[in-house]
Short mmCIF file of C-alpha atoms in Angstrom, two decimals:
data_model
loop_
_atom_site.label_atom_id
_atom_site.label_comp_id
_atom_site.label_asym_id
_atom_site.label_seq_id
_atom_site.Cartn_x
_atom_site.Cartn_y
_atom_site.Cartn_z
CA UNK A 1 0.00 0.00 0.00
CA UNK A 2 1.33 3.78 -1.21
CA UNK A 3 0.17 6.70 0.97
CA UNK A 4 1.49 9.99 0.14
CA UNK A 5 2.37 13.04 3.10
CA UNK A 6 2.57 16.78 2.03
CA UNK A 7 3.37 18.84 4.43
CA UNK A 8 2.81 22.77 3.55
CA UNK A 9 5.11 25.15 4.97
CA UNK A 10 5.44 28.95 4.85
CA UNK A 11 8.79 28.67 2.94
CA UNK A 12 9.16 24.94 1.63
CA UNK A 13 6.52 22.55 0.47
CA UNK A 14 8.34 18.76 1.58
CA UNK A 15 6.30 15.27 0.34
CA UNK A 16 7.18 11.52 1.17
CA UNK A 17 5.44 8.67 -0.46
CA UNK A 18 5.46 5.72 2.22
CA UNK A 19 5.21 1.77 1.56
CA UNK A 20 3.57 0.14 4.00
CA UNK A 21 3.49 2.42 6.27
CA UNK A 22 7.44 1.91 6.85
CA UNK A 23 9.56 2.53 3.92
CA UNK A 24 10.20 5.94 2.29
CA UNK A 25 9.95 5.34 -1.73
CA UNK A 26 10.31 8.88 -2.53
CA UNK A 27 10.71 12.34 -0.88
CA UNK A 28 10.89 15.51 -2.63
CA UNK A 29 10.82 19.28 -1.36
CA UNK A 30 9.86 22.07 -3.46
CA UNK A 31 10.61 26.27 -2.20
CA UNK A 32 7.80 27.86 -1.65
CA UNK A 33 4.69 27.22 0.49
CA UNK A 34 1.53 28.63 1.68
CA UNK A 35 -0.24 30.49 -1.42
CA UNK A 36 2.67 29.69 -3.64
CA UNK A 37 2.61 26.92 -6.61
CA UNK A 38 5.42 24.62 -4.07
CA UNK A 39 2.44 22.49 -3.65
CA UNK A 40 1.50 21.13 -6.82
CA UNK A 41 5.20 21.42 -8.02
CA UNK A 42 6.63 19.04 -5.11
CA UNK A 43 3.48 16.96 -5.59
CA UNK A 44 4.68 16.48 -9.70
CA UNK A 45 8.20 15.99 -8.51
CA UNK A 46 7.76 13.15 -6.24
CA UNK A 47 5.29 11.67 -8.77
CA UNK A 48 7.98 11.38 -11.22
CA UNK A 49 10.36 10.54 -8.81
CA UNK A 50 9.05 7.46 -7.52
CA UNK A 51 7.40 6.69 -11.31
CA UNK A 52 3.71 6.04 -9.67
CA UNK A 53 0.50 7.80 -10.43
CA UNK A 54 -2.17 9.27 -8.17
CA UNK A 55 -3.96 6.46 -8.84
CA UNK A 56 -1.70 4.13 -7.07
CA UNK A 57 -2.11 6.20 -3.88
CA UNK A 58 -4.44 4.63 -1.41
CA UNK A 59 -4.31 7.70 0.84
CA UNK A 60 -2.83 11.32 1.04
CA UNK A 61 -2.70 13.33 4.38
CA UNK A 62 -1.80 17.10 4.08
CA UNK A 63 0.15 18.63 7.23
CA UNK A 64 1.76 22.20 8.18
CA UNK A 65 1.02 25.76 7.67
CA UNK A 66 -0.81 25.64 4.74
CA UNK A 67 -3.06 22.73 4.68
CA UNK A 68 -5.93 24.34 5.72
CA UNK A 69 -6.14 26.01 2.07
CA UNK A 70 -5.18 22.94 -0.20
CA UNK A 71 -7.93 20.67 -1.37
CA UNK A 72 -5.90 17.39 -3.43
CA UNK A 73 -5.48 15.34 -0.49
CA UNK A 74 -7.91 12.97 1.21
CA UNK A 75 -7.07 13.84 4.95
CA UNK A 76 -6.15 17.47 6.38
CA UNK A 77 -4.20 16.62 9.79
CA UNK A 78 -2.23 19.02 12.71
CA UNK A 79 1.35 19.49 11.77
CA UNK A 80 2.08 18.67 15.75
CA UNK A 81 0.60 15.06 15.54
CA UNK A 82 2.50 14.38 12.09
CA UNK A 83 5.64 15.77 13.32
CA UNK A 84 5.20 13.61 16.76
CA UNK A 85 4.78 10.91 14.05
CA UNK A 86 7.54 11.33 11.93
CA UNK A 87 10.21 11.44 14.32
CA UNK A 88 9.32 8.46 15.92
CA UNK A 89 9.71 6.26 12.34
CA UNK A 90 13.08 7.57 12.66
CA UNK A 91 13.66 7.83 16.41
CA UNK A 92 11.23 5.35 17.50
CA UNK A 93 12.71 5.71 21.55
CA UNK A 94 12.14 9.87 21.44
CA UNK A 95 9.93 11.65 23.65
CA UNK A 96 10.73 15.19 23.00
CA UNK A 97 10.55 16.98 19.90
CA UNK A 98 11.54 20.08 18.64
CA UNK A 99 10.19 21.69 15.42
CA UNK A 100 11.43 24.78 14.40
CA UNK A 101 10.10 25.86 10.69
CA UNK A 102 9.79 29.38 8.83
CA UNK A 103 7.43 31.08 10.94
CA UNK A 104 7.09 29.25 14.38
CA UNK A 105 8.77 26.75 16.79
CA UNK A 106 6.80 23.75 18.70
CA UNK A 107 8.18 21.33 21.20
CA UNK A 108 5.80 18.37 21.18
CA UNK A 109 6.51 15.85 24.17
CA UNK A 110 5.47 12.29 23.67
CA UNK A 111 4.69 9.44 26.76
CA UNK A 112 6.44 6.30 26.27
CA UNK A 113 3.44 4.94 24.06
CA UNK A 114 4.60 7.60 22.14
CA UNK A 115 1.35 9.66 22.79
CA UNK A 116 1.53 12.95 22.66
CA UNK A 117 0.90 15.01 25.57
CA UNK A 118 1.83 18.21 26.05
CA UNK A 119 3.13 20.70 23.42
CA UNK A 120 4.35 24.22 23.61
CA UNK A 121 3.92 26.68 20.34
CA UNK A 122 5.48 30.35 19.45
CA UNK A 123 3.68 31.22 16.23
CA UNK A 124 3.60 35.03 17.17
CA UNK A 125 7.22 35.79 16.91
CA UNK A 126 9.65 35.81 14.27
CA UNK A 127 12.39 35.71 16.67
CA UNK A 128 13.41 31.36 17.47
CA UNK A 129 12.00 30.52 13.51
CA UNK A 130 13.60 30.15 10.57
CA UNK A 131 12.34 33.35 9.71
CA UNK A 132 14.67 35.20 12.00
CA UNK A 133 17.76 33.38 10.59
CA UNK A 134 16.97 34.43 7.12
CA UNK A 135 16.55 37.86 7.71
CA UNK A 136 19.60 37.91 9.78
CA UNK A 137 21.62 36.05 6.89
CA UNK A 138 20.53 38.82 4.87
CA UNK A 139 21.66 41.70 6.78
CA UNK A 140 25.29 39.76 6.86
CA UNK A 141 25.25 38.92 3.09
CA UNK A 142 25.33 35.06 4.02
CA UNK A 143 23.79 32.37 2.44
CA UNK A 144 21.73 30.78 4.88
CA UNK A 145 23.29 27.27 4.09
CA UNK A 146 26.58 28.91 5.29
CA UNK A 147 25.71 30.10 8.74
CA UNK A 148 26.88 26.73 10.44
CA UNK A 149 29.63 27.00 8.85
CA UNK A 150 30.70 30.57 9.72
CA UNK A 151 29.13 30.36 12.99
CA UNK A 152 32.09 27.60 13.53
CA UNK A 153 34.67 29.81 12.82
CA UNK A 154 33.98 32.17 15.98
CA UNK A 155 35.96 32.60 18.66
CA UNK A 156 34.04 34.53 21.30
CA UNK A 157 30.05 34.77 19.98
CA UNK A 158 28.70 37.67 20.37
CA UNK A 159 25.72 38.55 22.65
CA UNK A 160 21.94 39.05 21.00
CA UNK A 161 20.37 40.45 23.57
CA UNK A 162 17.12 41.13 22.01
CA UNK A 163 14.15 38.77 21.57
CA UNK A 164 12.54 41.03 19.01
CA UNK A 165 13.51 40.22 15.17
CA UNK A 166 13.62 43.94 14.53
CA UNK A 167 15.51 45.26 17.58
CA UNK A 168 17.20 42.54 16.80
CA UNK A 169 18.26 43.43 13.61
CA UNK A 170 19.75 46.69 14.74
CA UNK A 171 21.51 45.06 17.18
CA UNK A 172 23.36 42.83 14.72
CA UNK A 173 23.82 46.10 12.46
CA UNK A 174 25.84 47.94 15.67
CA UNK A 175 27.63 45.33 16.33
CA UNK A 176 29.02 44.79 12.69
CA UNK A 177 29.25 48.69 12.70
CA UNK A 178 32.05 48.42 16.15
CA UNK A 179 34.07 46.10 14.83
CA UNK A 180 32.41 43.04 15.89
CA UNK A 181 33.65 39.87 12.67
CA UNK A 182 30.69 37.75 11.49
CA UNK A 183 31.88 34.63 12.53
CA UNK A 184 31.41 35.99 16.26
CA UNK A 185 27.67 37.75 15.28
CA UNK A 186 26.35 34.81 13.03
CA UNK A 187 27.75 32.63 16.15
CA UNK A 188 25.37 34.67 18.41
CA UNK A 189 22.48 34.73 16.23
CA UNK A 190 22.71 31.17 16.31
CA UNK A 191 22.66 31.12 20.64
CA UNK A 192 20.39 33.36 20.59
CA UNK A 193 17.58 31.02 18.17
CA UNK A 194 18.48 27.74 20.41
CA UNK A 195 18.15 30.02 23.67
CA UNK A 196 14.59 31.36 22.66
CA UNK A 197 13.29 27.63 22.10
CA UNK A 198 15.07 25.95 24.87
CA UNK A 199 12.76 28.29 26.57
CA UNK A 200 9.70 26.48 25.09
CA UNK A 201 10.88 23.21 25.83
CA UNK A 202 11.80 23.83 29.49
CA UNK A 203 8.32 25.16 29.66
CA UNK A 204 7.09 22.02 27.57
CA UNK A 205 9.18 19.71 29.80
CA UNK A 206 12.26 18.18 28.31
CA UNK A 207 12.25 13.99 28.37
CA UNK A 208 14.80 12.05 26.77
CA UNK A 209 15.38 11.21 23.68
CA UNK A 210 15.55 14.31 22.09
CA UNK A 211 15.07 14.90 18.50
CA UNK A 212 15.19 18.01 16.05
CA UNK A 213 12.05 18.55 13.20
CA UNK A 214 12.02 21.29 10.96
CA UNK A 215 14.69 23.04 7.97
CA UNK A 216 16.58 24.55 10.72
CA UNK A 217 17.39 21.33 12.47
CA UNK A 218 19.89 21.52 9.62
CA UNK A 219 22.22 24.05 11.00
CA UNK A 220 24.66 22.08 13.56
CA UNK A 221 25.14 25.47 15.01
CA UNK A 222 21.86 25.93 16.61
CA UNK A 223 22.09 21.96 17.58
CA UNK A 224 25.04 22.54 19.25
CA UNK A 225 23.79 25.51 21.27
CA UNK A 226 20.44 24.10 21.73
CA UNK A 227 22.11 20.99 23.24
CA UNK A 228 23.91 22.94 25.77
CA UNK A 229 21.19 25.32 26.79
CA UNK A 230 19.51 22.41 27.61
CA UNK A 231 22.09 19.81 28.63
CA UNK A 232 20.81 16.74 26.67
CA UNK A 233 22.23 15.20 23.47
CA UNK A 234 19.66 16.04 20.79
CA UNK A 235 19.53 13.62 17.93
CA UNK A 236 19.78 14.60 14.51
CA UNK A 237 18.95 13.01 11.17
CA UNK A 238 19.04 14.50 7.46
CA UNK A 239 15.64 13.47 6.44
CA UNK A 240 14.21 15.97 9.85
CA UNK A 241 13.12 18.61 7.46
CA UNK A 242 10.74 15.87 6.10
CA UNK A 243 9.74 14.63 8.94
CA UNK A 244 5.86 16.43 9.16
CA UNK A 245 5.85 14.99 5.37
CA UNK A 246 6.23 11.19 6.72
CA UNK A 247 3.78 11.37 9.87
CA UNK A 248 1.38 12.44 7.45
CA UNK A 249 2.17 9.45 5.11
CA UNK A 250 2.19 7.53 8.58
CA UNK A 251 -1.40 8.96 9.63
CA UNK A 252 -2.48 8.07 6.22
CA UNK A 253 -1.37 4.37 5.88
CA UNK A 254 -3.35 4.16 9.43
CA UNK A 255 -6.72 5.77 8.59
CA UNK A 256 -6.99 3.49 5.35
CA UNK A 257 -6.31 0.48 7.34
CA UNK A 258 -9.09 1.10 9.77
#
């Protein structure tokens, strides 16, 4: 049995075909999201990827930001129960997870049935999102597939004080202004991200394994600082940005069998 997850970001559109339930056949990810053509394009790109048809899909479950507003699936379903899904095909022993996508940050916690049962959201500020770390590449002329690397290069990271994206902003300006190198500032930036959310997850209530969702799980830097903030080992894997994409596929192959 084929059931397809799409999960609908604010910046990315990310899809996984499942087999079974188990096995990922094909994954593809697509820029652009919510009220953007990512959608349909990812949904053509894993289509020819894995060289099925629609017709071969038993069931599709749409996730994330955006799902609310797209109509080709069978099943609309919470972005916190697919990601809470997701991690566990890959981590099936976590009980804490941390999603941190374009325009919010959730720490889900799970029971040992791997039920979920509390969760903890910031979808009001920019600041701890994805969102703050492009606009903050921007202002330093980085690519933001280069901030772990710069942000490795620091020797003493700087201080973001602010929790506001814009104050923020300035804040990175002045210190680029006195001298400050942008190994040290991107360094900071990247503290200052895992030092907002650790704050979520403390509140959330932080059980072990611990596991990173989300495109910014990508950047070791905020791993790093999020795993000392919080003094756990958080577990990593490169499919995490798909990870809402497969619970859906998940929550799919599970409503078709019932």
């Amino acid at each position: 049995m084929f059931t397809l997850g799409l999960d609908i970001g604010s910046t990315t559109s990310k899809s996984v075909i499942l087999e079974d339930g188990k096995k990922i056949i094909a994954k593809a990810l697509r820029v652009g999201g919510l009220g953007t053509a990512g959608p349909e394009e990812v949904i053509a790109e894993i289509m020819k990827v894995s060289g099925l048809n629609e017709s071969d899909i038993s069931c599709s479950v749409v996730t994330g930001y955006g799902r609310n507003k797209y109509e080709g699936c069978n099943l609309e379903v919470s972005e916190l129960t697919c990601h809470a899904l997701g991690s566990q095909i890959i981590f099936p022993e976590v009980r804490t997870v941390i999603d941190i996508g374009g325009q919010d940050a959730k720490v889900i916690c799970l029971n040992d049935s791997g039920r979920m049962t509390n969760f903890v959201m910031n979808d009001k500020c920019a600041a701890g999102t994805g969102r703050f770390l492009d606009v903050m590449a921007n202002i330093l002329r980085a690519d933001i597939s280069e901030l772990e690397v710069l942000a490795s290069k620091a020797d003493s990271p700087a201080t973001i004080s602010s929790t506001c994206t814009v104050f923020a902003e300035s804040e990175v300006i002045s210190q680029l202004a006195n001298g400050e190198s942008r190994e040290n500032v991107i360094a900071g930036i990247c503290n200052s991200v895992a030092s907002r959310v650790s704050s979520l997850a403390r509140r959330a209530g932080v059980k072990e394994k611990v596991c990173m969702s989300g495109g910014v799980a990508k950047n070791g830097a905020v791993r790093d600082a999020m795993s000392k903030a919080l003094e756990v080992q958080i577990e990593y894997d490169s499919l995490a940005q798909y990870f809402g994409a497969i619970g859906a596929a998940v929550y799919a192959f599970r409503s078709n069998k019932k």
